[in-house]
Amino acid sequence: MTAAAFAFRGRPVVVGAGVAGLMTALELAPRPVVVLSKGPLGVEGSTLWAQGGMAAAVGRDDSPTLHGADTIAAGDGLCDAAIVDRFTRAAPKAIEKLARLGVRFDRKSDGGFALGLEAAHSRARVARVGGDGAGRELMRALVAAVQATPSIAVLEGFEARRLLVEDNAVRGLIAVGPSGPALFATDRVVMATGGIGGLYAESTNPLRSFGQGLALAARAGAALADMEFVQFHPTALDVPIRPLPLVSEAVRGEGALLIDERGERFMADVPGAELAPRDVVARAIWRLRAKGGRAFLDARAAIGAKFEARFPVIAAACRAAGVDPTNEPIPVRPAQHYHMGGIGVDAEGRSSVAGLWACGEAAATGLHGANRLASNSLAEAAVDAAIVARSVDGAKAHARAPAPHASAPPVGDPAAVRPILSRAAGVVRNGETLSATIGGLADMAASNGPAADSAAVALIIAVAALRRDHSLGAHYRSDFPSAPTARERFRLTLVDAFAAAAAFVPPVLARRTSIGRA
Ligand SMILES: Cc1cc2nc3c(=O)[nH]c(=O)nc-3n(C[C@H](O)[C@H](O)[C@H](O)COP(=O)(O)OP(=O)(O)OC[C@H]3O[C@@H](n4cnc5c(N)ncnc54)[C@H](O)[C@@H]3O)c2cc1C
């Protein structure tokens, strides 16, 4: 055990330093907490890259009820209504709290929040921060607040590699830091490790966001939930750069139109048109491309010369790719963007393993259902951080003996998984490809290779997608295009997924567990 880990014995450990991890630590203050940050503080994770802002019913014409109805409609009826209700009521206060913490939200001349309109929102309700640079400003303020809070110890360059669990309860955590492996003896861990985009060949997420927290939780025996629901953003910049730069929905919110290579609108007759839910627009573009076409976002008439001032981050990405959005249509394509699934948690953020909580994109709370409503994720993390912190603080800390020592697994590398998962669990899936995939993923997950943990997460996604033999929200099966008659959420453990792969047939997955709340 390194000296650093020893000094923090018994303290709760938050894994991840995006909005979810940093807000959880701030909410725990003045109670002491350790935050593990894989990279230097403030430079890693999706939060930094967020563009549009945070959804909350703060406009005069808005209400939590309307926000909730839009969330449930986008989620295709699979959302947990009680969680949606709690979230939409709490989101305005969470935004005010962030403003008090120093986040400089864009304001109108009367002092109210400047609000953007995004897809599937019936009102302009996305509180903008720094134009299209919401994440940068959010992280600047949160890092400053954390650095000014003496009860928070941030360990930079520490990557969590394994949870130590005994009798289905957390006993410790192994991380690797700048001086080698470190064992944290703790019975309270919060996973705030973000999304899974790095498991896909085309994603808008940072490459190092590849679901490590989900793998750690799954290897510790925790159930993962809603894993088949992967959101593909319809308008990533179609350039040979990885990760793909995002062209925020706010651009369509300001009137930009989707056109094909002949200059014709292809969303005009679809309900919601360009601002239909993300899964609908992503599939339309996927179909166009499958037929050999190409999609473009035409901002010339609606935004024109104002593009640079209104969307400086997107304008810079376009410029770097040789595209001038004021004078030419922007080439766009779908790319993995967000994961509705994650570590299955109850209303307090508790997983099925005692002492393990999850917050932010790593958690599956039931808020997003089958498809996340745009800009609900930053706000969800801010709201849930307070709930998780209360639960962690209220949990009894046990004075257990130090957890048994185990060696740290090697550094993970998802490269081998990317092409497999992208082919099997992309915008459109089918049973044949999914079935043909799970055996290989199971072998890889059972190996000691660098892709083992990534393969474990990919396996659970593929098995969940195979199990769901209908189409719902972001999960579209070409062999089962109809919606189900009943909406149900599913949990799977890694053991379930291995069993399914061994049997290699969908009926093995008949063991359904609806998500219960403690
Ligand atoms: C380009 C882009 C634009 C977006 N725009 C918006 C938007 O406008 N509005 C909105 O609501 N949402 C947006 N999203 C989604 C949103 O940014 C994310 O869902 C949210 O930031 C996730 O926050 P998080 O704290 O859960 O994870 P992250 O911000 O990804 O942070 C995860 C943290 O965990 C660390 N970590 C991971 N694994 C380990 C490990 N093993 N050990 C130690 N540390 C680890 C990472 O280094 C990082 O610090 C966008 C996403 C992208 C990619």
Coordinates of C-alpha atoms and ligand atoms in Angstrom, one line a residue:
M1 CA 0.0 0.0 0.0
T2 CA 1.4 3.4 -0.8
A3 CA 1.6 6.1 1.9
A4 CA -1.0 8.2 0.1
A5 CA -3.6 5.4 0.2
F6 CA -2.8 4.5 3.8
A7 CA -3.3 8.1 5.0
F8 CA -6.9 8.0 3.6
R9 CA -7.9 4.7 5.2
G10 CA -11.7 4.6 5.8
R11 CA -12.6 7.7 3.9
P12 CA -15.1 7.4 1.1
V13 CA -13.5 7.3 -2.3
V14 CA -15.0 9.0 -5.4
V15 CA -13.6 7.6 -8.6
G16 CA -13.7 10.2 -11.4
A17 CA -13.4 14.0 -11.5
G18 CA -16.0 15.2 -14.0
V19 CA -19.2 17.0 -12.9
A20 CA -20.5 13.9 -11.1
G21 CA -17.4 13.2 -9.1
L22 CA -16.5 16.8 -8.2
M23 CA -20.1 17.7 -7.3
T24 CA -20.4 14.6 -5.1
A25 CA -17.1 15.6 -3.3
L26 CA -18.4 19.2 -2.8
E27 CA -21.7 17.9 -1.5
L28 CA -19.9 15.7 1.0
A29 CA -17.9 18.6 2.4
P30 CA -16.9 19.2 5.1
R31 CA -16.8 15.4 5.5
P32 CA -13.4 14.2 4.3
V33 CA -13.4 12.4 0.9
V34 CA -10.8 11.2 -1.6
V35 CA -11.3 11.9 -5.3
L36 CA -9.3 9.8 -7.8
S37 CA -8.7 11.5 -11.1
K38 CA -7.2 9.4 -13.9
G39 CA -5.6 12.4 -15.4
P40 CA -4.6 15.8 -14.1
L41 CA -7.6 17.6 -12.5
G42 CA -9.8 19.3 -15.0
V43 CA -8.5 18.0 -18.3
E44 CA -10.2 14.6 -18.7
G45 CA -13.8 13.4 -19.2
S46 CA -16.8 14.4 -21.2
T47 CA -17.9 17.2 -18.9
L48 CA -15.1 19.4 -20.2
W49 CA -16.4 18.9 -23.8
A50 CA -20.1 19.7 -23.1
Q51 CA -21.4 22.3 -25.5
G52 CA -25.1 23.1 -25.2
G53 CA -25.6 23.5 -21.4
M54 CA -27.9 22.2 -18.7
A55 CA -31.6 21.5 -19.0
A56 CA -33.9 22.9 -16.2
A57 CA -37.3 24.5 -16.1
V58 CA -36.2 28.0 -15.3
G59 CA -38.0 29.9 -18.1
R60 CA -41.2 31.9 -17.5
D61 CA -43.1 29.7 -19.9
D62 CA -41.8 26.4 -18.5
S63 CA -42.5 24.1 -15.6
P64 CA -41.0 20.9 -14.1
T65 CA -44.2 19.1 -15.4
L66 CA -43.4 20.1 -19.0
H67 CA -39.7 19.2 -18.6
G68 CA -40.8 15.8 -17.2
A69 CA -43.3 15.2 -20.1
D70 CA -40.5 15.9 -22.6
T71 CA -38.0 13.7 -20.8
I72 CA -40.5 10.8 -20.7
A73 CA -41.5 11.3 -24.4
A74 CA -37.8 11.3 -25.5
G75 CA -37.2 8.2 -23.2
D76 CA -39.9 6.4 -25.2
G77 CA -42.0 5.6 -22.1
L78 CA -39.2 3.7 -20.3
C79 CA -38.3 6.4 -17.9
D80 CA -38.9 5.9 -14.1
A81 CA -41.6 8.5 -13.6
A82 CA -40.8 9.1 -9.9
I83 CA -37.1 9.8 -10.7
V84 CA -38.1 12.1 -13.6
D85 CA -40.4 14.0 -11.3
R86 CA -37.8 14.4 -8.6
F87 CA -35.1 15.4 -11.2
T88 CA -37.2 18.0 -13.0
R89 CA -38.2 19.7 -9.7
A90 CA -34.6 19.7 -8.4
A91 CA -32.9 20.8 -11.6
P92 CA -33.6 24.6 -11.3
K93 CA -32.1 24.6 -7.7
A94 CA -29.1 22.6 -8.9
I95 CA -28.4 25.3 -11.5
E96 CA -28.8 28.1 -8.9
K97 CA -26.4 26.2 -6.7
L98 CA -23.8 25.9 -9.5
A99 CA -24.2 29.6 -10.1
R100 CA -23.4 30.2 -6.4
L101 CA -20.4 27.9 -6.8
G102 CA -19.1 30.3 -9.4
V103 CA -20.3 28.9 -12.8
R104 CA -20.9 31.9 -15.1
F105 CA -24.1 31.1 -16.8
D106 CA -25.0 33.2 -19.9
R107 CA -27.6 35.8 -18.8
K108 CA -30.2 37.9 -20.6
S109 CA -30.3 41.6 -20.1
D110 CA -32.9 41.2 -17.3
G111 CA -30.5 38.9 -15.4
G112 CA -32.4 35.7 -16.2
F113 CA -30.7 32.6 -17.7
A114 CA -30.1 32.7 -21.5
L115 CA -31.9 29.6 -22.7
G116 CA -31.3 27.5 -25.8
L117 CA -33.8 25.2 -27.6
E118 CA -32.7 21.7 -28.3
A119 CA -34.2 18.6 -29.8
A120 CA -37.4 17.2 -28.3
H121 CA -37.7 20.1 -25.8
S122 CA -41.1 21.8 -26.0
R123 CA -39.5 25.0 -24.5
A124 CA -36.2 26.8 -24.7
R125 CA -34.8 25.4 -21.4
V126 CA -31.1 24.7 -21.9
A127 CA -29.2 27.1 -19.6
R128 CA -26.2 28.1 -21.7
V129 CA -22.8 28.6 -20.3
G130 CA -20.0 30.3 -22.3
G131 CA -21.9 30.1 -25.6
D132 CA -21.2 26.5 -26.8
G133 CA -18.5 25.9 -24.2
A134 CA -20.6 24.9 -21.2
G135 CA -18.2 22.1 -20.1
R136 CA -15.1 24.3 -20.0
E137 CA -16.8 26.9 -17.8
L138 CA -18.4 24.3 -15.6
M139 CA -15.1 22.5 -15.0
R140 CA -13.3 25.7 -14.4
A141 CA -15.7 26.7 -11.6
L142 CA -15.9 23.2 -10.1
V143 CA -12.1 22.7 -10.0
A144 CA -11.7 26.0 -8.3
A145 CA -14.4 25.2 -5.7
V146 CA -12.8 21.8 -5.1
Q147 CA -9.3 23.2 -4.7
A148 CA -10.7 25.7 -2.2
T149 CA -12.3 22.9 -0.1
P150 CA -9.8 21.5 2.4
S151 CA -11.9 18.3 3.2
I152 CA -11.4 17.1 -0.4
A153 CA -8.2 15.3 -1.3
V154 CA -7.8 14.9 -5.0
L155 CA -5.2 12.3 -6.1
E156 CA -4.3 13.1 -9.7
G157 CA -3.0 10.4 -12.0
F158 CA -4.7 7.6 -10.0
E159 CA -6.6 5.1 -12.1
A160 CA -9.0 2.7 -10.3
R161 CA -8.3 -0.8 -11.5
R162 CA -10.3 -3.2 -9.1
L163 CA -12.9 -3.1 -6.4
L164 CA -12.3 -5.5 -3.5
V165 CA -15.5 -7.0 -2.4
E166 CA -16.4 -9.5 0.3
D167 CA -19.9 -10.9 1.1
N168 CA -21.3 -8.5 -1.6
A169 CA -19.8 -5.5 0.3
V170 CA -17.0 -3.2 -0.8
R171 CA -13.9 -3.6 1.3
G172 CA -11.4 -1.6 -0.7
L173 CA -10.2 -0.4 -4.1
I174 CA -7.0 -0.9 -6.0
A175 CA -5.7 2.0 -8.1
V176 CA -2.5 2.6 -9.9
G177 CA -0.9 6.0 -9.3
P178 CA 2.3 7.8 -10.3
S179 CA 4.3 5.7 -7.9
G180 CA 2.6 2.4 -8.6
P181 CA -0.3 0.4 -7.2
A182 CA -2.1 1.7 -4.2
L183 CA -4.7 0.0 -2.0
F184 CA -7.5 2.1 -0.5
A185 CA -9.1 0.4 2.5
T186 CA -12.6 1.8 2.3
D187 CA -16.2 0.5 2.4
R188 CA -17.7 3.4 0.5
V189 CA -16.9 4.0 -3.2
V190 CA -18.7 6.3 -5.6
M191 CA -18.2 5.4 -9.3
A192 CA -18.3 8.6 -11.3
T193 CA -16.3 7.4 -14.3
G194 CA -18.5 8.8 -17.1
G195 CA -19.4 7.1 -20.4
I196 CA -18.4 4.4 -22.8
G197 CA -17.7 6.2 -26.0
G198 CA -14.1 4.9 -26.2
L199 CA -15.6 1.4 -26.8
Y200 CA -16.9 2.6 -30.2
A201 CA -14.9 3.4 -33.3
E202 CA -17.0 6.6 -33.9
S203 CA -17.8 8.6 -30.8
T204 CA -17.9 12.1 -29.6
N205 CA -16.5 11.1 -26.2
P206 CA -12.9 11.4 -25.1
L207 CA -11.1 8.2 -26.1
R208 CA -10.2 7.5 -22.5
S209 CA -13.9 7.3 -21.5
F210 CA -14.4 3.6 -22.1
G211 CA -16.6 2.4 -19.2
Q212 CA -13.9 1.4 -16.7
G213 CA -16.2 2.1 -13.8
L214 CA -18.8 -0.2 -15.3
A215 CA -16.2 -2.9 -15.7
L216 CA -15.0 -2.6 -12.1
A217 CA -18.6 -2.7 -10.8
A218 CA -19.5 -5.7 -13.0
R219 CA -16.4 -7.6 -11.9
A220 CA -17.4 -6.9 -8.3
G221 CA -20.8 -8.5 -9.0
A222 CA -22.9 -5.4 -9.4
A223 CA -25.9 -5.5 -11.7
L224 CA -25.7 -3.2 -14.7
A225 CA -29.0 -1.8 -16.1
D226 CA -30.3 -0.5 -19.4
M227 CA -27.0 -1.4 -21.1
E228 CA -28.5 -1.8 -24.6
F229 CA -29.5 1.9 -24.7
V230 CA -26.6 3.7 -26.3
Q231 CA -27.3 7.1 -27.7
F232 CA -25.9 8.1 -31.1
H233 CA -25.8 11.8 -31.7
P234 CA -27.1 12.5 -35.2
T235 CA -24.8 15.4 -36.0
A236 CA -21.1 14.7 -35.3
L237 CA -18.8 16.4 -37.8
D238 CA -18.3 13.9 -40.6
V239 CA -14.5 14.1 -40.8
P240 CA -11.7 11.6 -40.4
I241 CA -10.8 12.9 -36.9
R242 CA -11.3 10.7 -33.8
P243 CA -13.1 11.4 -31.5
L244 CA -15.5 13.1 -33.8
P245 CA -16.2 16.8 -33.0
L246 CA -19.8 17.4 -32.1
V247 CA -22.1 19.8 -33.8
S248 CA -24.5 20.6 -31.0
E249 CA -28.3 20.3 -31.4
A250 CA -28.4 24.0 -30.5
V251 CA -27.4 24.7 -34.1
R252 CA -30.6 22.9 -35.3
G253 CA -32.4 24.7 -32.4
E254 CA -31.4 28.0 -34.1
G255 CA -32.9 26.9 -37.4
A256 CA -30.2 25.0 -39.3
L257 CA -31.6 22.4 -41.7
L258 CA -30.6 18.9 -42.4
I259 CA -30.2 18.3 -46.2
D260 CA -28.9 15.4 -48.3
E261 CA -26.1 15.6 -50.9
R262 CA -28.7 17.0 -53.4
G263 CA -29.6 19.8 -51.1
E264 CA -33.0 18.4 -50.2
R265 CA -34.4 18.3 -46.7
F266 CA -35.0 14.8 -45.5
M267 CA -36.5 15.5 -42.1
A268 CA -39.2 17.9 -43.2
D269 CA -42.1 15.4 -43.1
V270 CA -41.1 13.7 -39.8
P271 CA -42.8 14.9 -36.6
G272 CA -40.5 17.3 -35.0
A273 CA -38.5 17.6 -38.2
E274 CA -34.9 18.6 -37.5
L275 CA -35.7 18.7 -33.8
A276 CA -37.2 15.2 -33.5
P277 CA -35.6 13.0 -30.8
R278 CA -32.0 12.1 -31.3
D279 CA -32.7 8.4 -32.1
V280 CA -35.1 9.4 -34.8
V281 CA -32.7 11.8 -36.5
A282 CA -29.8 9.4 -36.1
R283 CA -31.6 6.6 -37.8
A284 CA -32.7 8.9 -40.7
I285 CA -29.1 9.8 -41.3
W286 CA -28.0 6.2 -40.9
R287 CA -30.5 5.1 -43.6
L288 CA -29.5 7.9 -45.9
R289 CA -25.8 6.8 -45.6
A290 CA -26.7 3.1 -45.9
K291 CA -28.1 4.0 -49.4
G292 CA -24.9 5.8 -50.3
G293 CA -26.1 9.3 -49.5
R294 CA -24.6 12.0 -47.2
A295 CA -26.1 14.3 -44.7
F296 CA -25.3 18.0 -44.2
L297 CA -26.4 20.6 -41.7
D298 CA -27.1 23.9 -43.5
A299 CA -26.7 26.8 -41.1
R300 CA -26.2 29.4 -43.9
A301 CA -29.7 31.0 -43.9
A302 CA -30.6 30.6 -40.2
I303 CA -27.3 31.6 -38.6
G304 CA -25.0 32.7 -41.3
A305 CA -22.4 35.3 -40.3
K306 CA -23.4 35.0 -36.6
F307 CA -22.1 31.4 -36.5
E308 CA -18.7 32.2 -35.2
A309 CA -20.0 34.4 -32.4
R310 CA -22.8 32.1 -31.3
F311 CA -20.9 28.8 -31.6
P312 CA -17.2 29.5 -31.3
V313 CA -16.2 25.9 -30.3
I314 CA -18.1 24.3 -33.2
A315 CA -16.8 27.0 -35.6
A316 CA -13.2 26.2 -34.6
A317 CA -13.8 22.5 -35.1
C318 CA -15.3 23.1 -38.5
R319 CA -12.4 25.4 -39.5
A320 CA -9.9 22.8 -38.4
A321 CA -11.6 20.4 -40.7
G322 CA -11.6 22.9 -43.6
V323 CA -15.4 23.6 -43.4
D324 CA -16.8 27.1 -43.3
P325 CA -20.3 26.9 -41.8
T326 CA -21.2 30.4 -42.8
N327 CA -20.8 29.6 -46.5
E328 CA -21.2 25.9 -46.9
P329 CA -23.3 23.0 -45.4
I330 CA -21.5 21.1 -42.6
P331 CA -21.1 17.4 -43.3
V332 CA -22.5 15.4 -40.4
R333 CA -23.0 11.7 -39.4
P334 CA -24.2 9.8 -36.3
A335 CA -21.7 8.9 -33.6
Q336 CA -21.9 7.3 -30.2
H337 CA -22.5 10.0 -27.7
Y338 CA -24.1 9.0 -24.4
H339 CA -24.9 5.8 -22.5
M340 CA -28.3 5.6 -20.9
G341 CA -27.2 2.4 -19.3
G342 CA -24.7 1.9 -16.5
I343 CA -24.4 0.7 -13.0
G344 CA -28.0 -0.1 -11.9
V345 CA -28.8 2.1 -8.9
D346 CA -31.7 2.8 -6.6
A347 CA -33.2 6.2 -5.8
E348 CA -30.2 6.9 -3.5
G349 CA -27.7 6.0 -6.1
R350 CA -26.8 2.6 -4.4
S351 CA -25.8 -0.3 -6.6
S352 CA -26.6 -3.9 -5.8
V353 CA -23.2 -4.2 -4.0
A354 CA -23.2 -2.7 -0.5
G355 CA -21.0 0.3 -0.3
L356 CA -20.9 1.0 -4.0
W357 CA -22.7 4.0 -5.4
A358 CA -22.8 5.5 -8.9
C359 CA -23.4 9.0 -10.1
G360 CA -23.4 10.8 -13.5
E361 CA -23.2 9.0 -16.8
A362 CA -21.8 5.8 -15.2
A363 CA -25.1 5.3 -13.3
A364 CA -28.4 4.0 -14.7
T365 CA -31.0 5.8 -12.6
G366 CA -34.0 5.4 -14.8
L367 CA -34.2 9.1 -15.7
H368 CA -33.3 8.7 -19.3
G369 CA -35.4 5.6 -20.2
A370 CA -34.6 4.4 -23.7
N371 CA -33.2 7.7 -24.9
R372 CA -31.8 10.7 -23.1
L373 CA -33.4 14.1 -23.6
A374 CA -30.7 16.6 -24.8
S375 CA -28.8 18.3 -22.0
N376 CA -30.4 16.3 -19.2
S377 CA -27.1 14.7 -18.2
L378 CA -25.1 17.5 -16.7
A379 CA -28.2 18.5 -14.7
E380 CA -28.8 15.0 -13.6
A381 CA -25.2 14.6 -12.3
A382 CA -25.6 17.9 -10.4
V383 CA -28.9 16.9 -8.9
D384 CA -27.9 13.3 -8.0
A385 CA -24.5 14.3 -6.5
A386 CA -26.4 15.8 -3.5
I387 CA -28.5 12.6 -3.2
V388 CA -25.6 10.3 -3.4
A389 CA -23.5 12.4 -1.0
R390 CA -26.3 12.2 1.6
S391 CA -26.6 8.5 1.2
V392 CA -22.8 8.0 1.5
D393 CA -22.7 10.2 4.5
G394 CA -25.6 8.3 6.1
A395 CA -24.1 4.9 5.5
K396 CA -22.4 3.3 8.5
A397 CA -18.6 3.2 8.0
H398 CA -17.4 -0.2 9.3
A399 CA -14.0 -0.4 11.0
R400 CA -13.1 -3.5 9.0
A401 CA -9.6 -5.0 8.7
P402 CA -7.7 -3.8 5.6
A403 CA -9.1 -5.5 2.5
P404 CA -7.1 -8.5 1.3
H405 CA -4.4 -7.6 -1.2
A406 CA -4.9 -8.4 -4.8
S407 CA -2.6 -7.4 -7.7
A408 CA -3.6 -4.5 -10.0
P409 CA -4.7 -5.7 -13.5
P410 CA -2.8 -4.2 -16.4
V411 CA -3.8 -0.9 -18.0
G412 CA -6.9 -1.4 -20.1
D413 CA -7.0 -1.0 -23.9
P414 CA -10.4 -1.1 -25.7
A415 CA -8.9 -1.1 -29.2
A416 CA -9.7 -4.7 -30.0
V417 CA -13.3 -4.2 -28.8
R418 CA -14.1 -1.1 -30.9
P419 CA -14.8 -2.6 -34.3
I420 CA -16.7 -5.5 -32.8
L421 CA -19.1 -3.4 -30.7
S422 CA -19.5 -0.8 -33.4
R423 CA -20.6 -3.4 -35.8
A424 CA -22.9 -5.3 -33.5
A425 CA -24.5 -2.6 -31.3
G426 CA -24.6 0.5 -33.5
V427 CA -27.5 2.7 -34.6
V428 CA -29.3 -0.3 -36.1
R429 CA -28.8 -3.8 -34.6
N430 CA -29.9 -7.3 -35.5
G431 CA -30.0 -10.7 -33.7
E432 CA -27.8 -12.4 -36.2
T433 CA -24.8 -10.1 -35.7
L434 CA -25.4 -9.8 -32.0
S435 CA -25.5 -13.6 -31.6
A436 CA -22.3 -14.0 -33.7
T437 CA -20.6 -11.5 -31.5
I438 CA -21.1 -12.5 -27.9
G439 CA -19.0 -15.7 -27.9
G440 CA -15.9 -13.8 -29.0
L441 CA -16.5 -11.0 -26.5
A442 CA -17.0 -13.6 -23.7
D443 CA -13.7 -15.2 -24.5
M444 CA -11.9 -11.8 -24.6
A445 CA -13.6 -10.8 -21.3
A446 CA -12.5 -14.0 -19.6
S447 CA -8.9 -13.5 -20.8
N448 CA -6.1 -11.6 -19.0
G449 CA -5.5 -9.4 -22.0
P450 CA -5.6 -5.6 -22.1
A451 CA -9.1 -5.6 -23.6
A452 CA -10.6 -7.9 -21.0
D453 CA -12.5 -5.3 -19.0
S454 CA -13.7 -3.5 -22.1
A455 CA -14.9 -6.8 -23.5
A456 CA -16.8 -7.4 -20.3
V457 CA -18.8 -4.2 -20.7
A458 CA -19.3 -4.8 -24.4
L459 CA -20.5 -8.3 -23.7
I460 CA -23.2 -7.0 -21.3
I461 CA -24.3 -4.4 -23.9
A462 CA -24.5 -7.1 -26.7
V463 CA -26.3 -9.6 -24.5
A464 CA -28.8 -6.9 -23.3
A465 CA -29.3 -5.8 -27.0
L466 CA -29.9 -9.4 -28.0
R467 CA -32.3 -10.0 -25.1
R468 CA -34.4 -7.0 -26.1
D469 CA -36.2 -8.4 -29.1
H470 CA -38.1 -5.2 -30.0
S471 CA -37.3 -1.7 -30.9
L472 CA -37.5 1.1 -28.3
G473 CA -35.9 4.5 -28.2
A474 CA -32.2 4.3 -29.1
H475 CA -32.3 0.5 -29.3
Y476 CA -33.4 -0.3 -32.9
R477 CA -33.5 -3.9 -34.1
S478 CA -33.9 -4.3 -37.8
D479 CA -35.3 -7.9 -37.2
F480 CA -37.7 -6.6 -34.6
P481 CA -38.7 -3.1 -35.7
S482 CA -41.9 -2.9 -33.6
A483 CA -42.2 -1.3 -30.2
P484 CA -43.1 -3.7 -27.3
T485 CA -46.5 -3.8 -25.7
A486 CA -45.1 -3.4 -22.2
R487 CA -42.1 -1.3 -21.2
E488 CA -39.7 -3.0 -18.9
R489 CA -36.1 -2.3 -17.8
F490 CA -33.5 -5.0 -17.4
R491 CA -30.6 -5.6 -15.2
L492 CA -27.7 -8.0 -16.0
T493 CA -24.7 -9.1 -14.1
L494 CA -21.5 -10.2 -15.7
V495 CA -22.3 -13.8 -14.6
D496 CA -25.7 -13.5 -16.5
A497 CA -23.8 -12.3 -19.6
F498 CA -21.3 -15.1 -19.5
A499 CA -24.1 -17.7 -19.1
A500 CA -25.9 -16.2 -22.1
A501 CA -22.8 -16.4 -24.1
A502 CA -22.2 -20.0 -23.1
A503 CA -25.7 -21.0 -24.1
F504 CA -25.5 -18.7 -27.1
V505 CA -29.3 -18.4 -27.5
P506 CA -31.6 -15.6 -26.4
P507 CA -34.0 -17.7 -24.2
V508 CA -31.3 -18.1 -21.6
L509 CA -31.9 -14.5 -20.8
A510 CA -35.5 -15.0 -19.9
R511 CA -34.6 -14.3 -16.3
R512 CA -35.9 -10.8 -16.1
T513 CA -35.3 -8.6 -13.1
S514 CA -37.2 -5.4 -13.1
I515 CA -35.4 -2.6 -11.4
G516 CA -36.5 -2.4 -7.8
R517 CA -36.0 0.5 -5.5
A518 CA -34.7 0.1 -2.0
Ligands
LIG1 C1 -18.9 16.5 -27.0 C2 -20.0 16.3 -25.9 C3 -20.9 17.3 -25.7 C4 -21.8 17.2 -24.6 N1 -22.7 18.2 -24.4 C5 -23.6 18.1 -23.4 C6 -24.4 19.2 -23.0 O1 -24.4 20.3 -23.6 N2 -25.3 19.0 -22.0 C7 -25.4 17.9 -21.2 O2 -26.2 17.8 -20.3 N3 -24.6 16.9 -21.6 C8 -23.7 16.9 -22.6 N4 -22.8 15.9 -22.9 C9 -22.8 14.7 -22.0 C10 -22.2 15.1 -20.6 O3 -21.0 15.9 -20.9 C11 -21.7 13.9 -19.9 O4 -22.8 12.9 -19.8 C12 -21.3 14.3 -18.5 O5 -20.3 15.3 -18.5 C13 -20.8 13.1 -17.7 O6 -20.2 13.6 -16.5 P1 -19.5 12.5 -15.6 O7 -19.0 13.3 -14.4 O8 -20.5 11.4 -15.3 O9 -18.3 11.9 -16.4 P2 -17.0 12.6 -17.1 O10 -17.2 14.1 -17.2 O11 -16.7 11.9 -18.3 O12 -15.9 12.3 -16.0 C14 -15.5 11.0 -15.7 C15 -14.2 11.1 -14.9 O13 -13.8 9.8 -14.5 C16 -12.4 9.7 -14.7 N5 -12.2 8.2 -14.7 C17 -12.7 7.3 -15.6 N6 -12.2 6.1 -15.3 C18 -11.4 6.2 -14.2 C19 -10.7 5.3 -13.4 N7 -10.7 4.0 -13.7 N8 -10.0 5.8 -12.4 C20 -10.0 7.1 -12.1 N9 -10.7 8.0 -12.8 C21 -11.4 7.6 -13.9 C22 -12.2 10.5 -15.9 O14 -10.8 10.8 -16.1 C23 -13.0 11.7 -15.6 O15 -12.3 12.5 -14.7 C24 -21.9 16.0 -23.9 C25 -20.9 15.0 -24.1 C26 -20.0 15.2 -25.1 C27 -19.0 14.1 -25.3

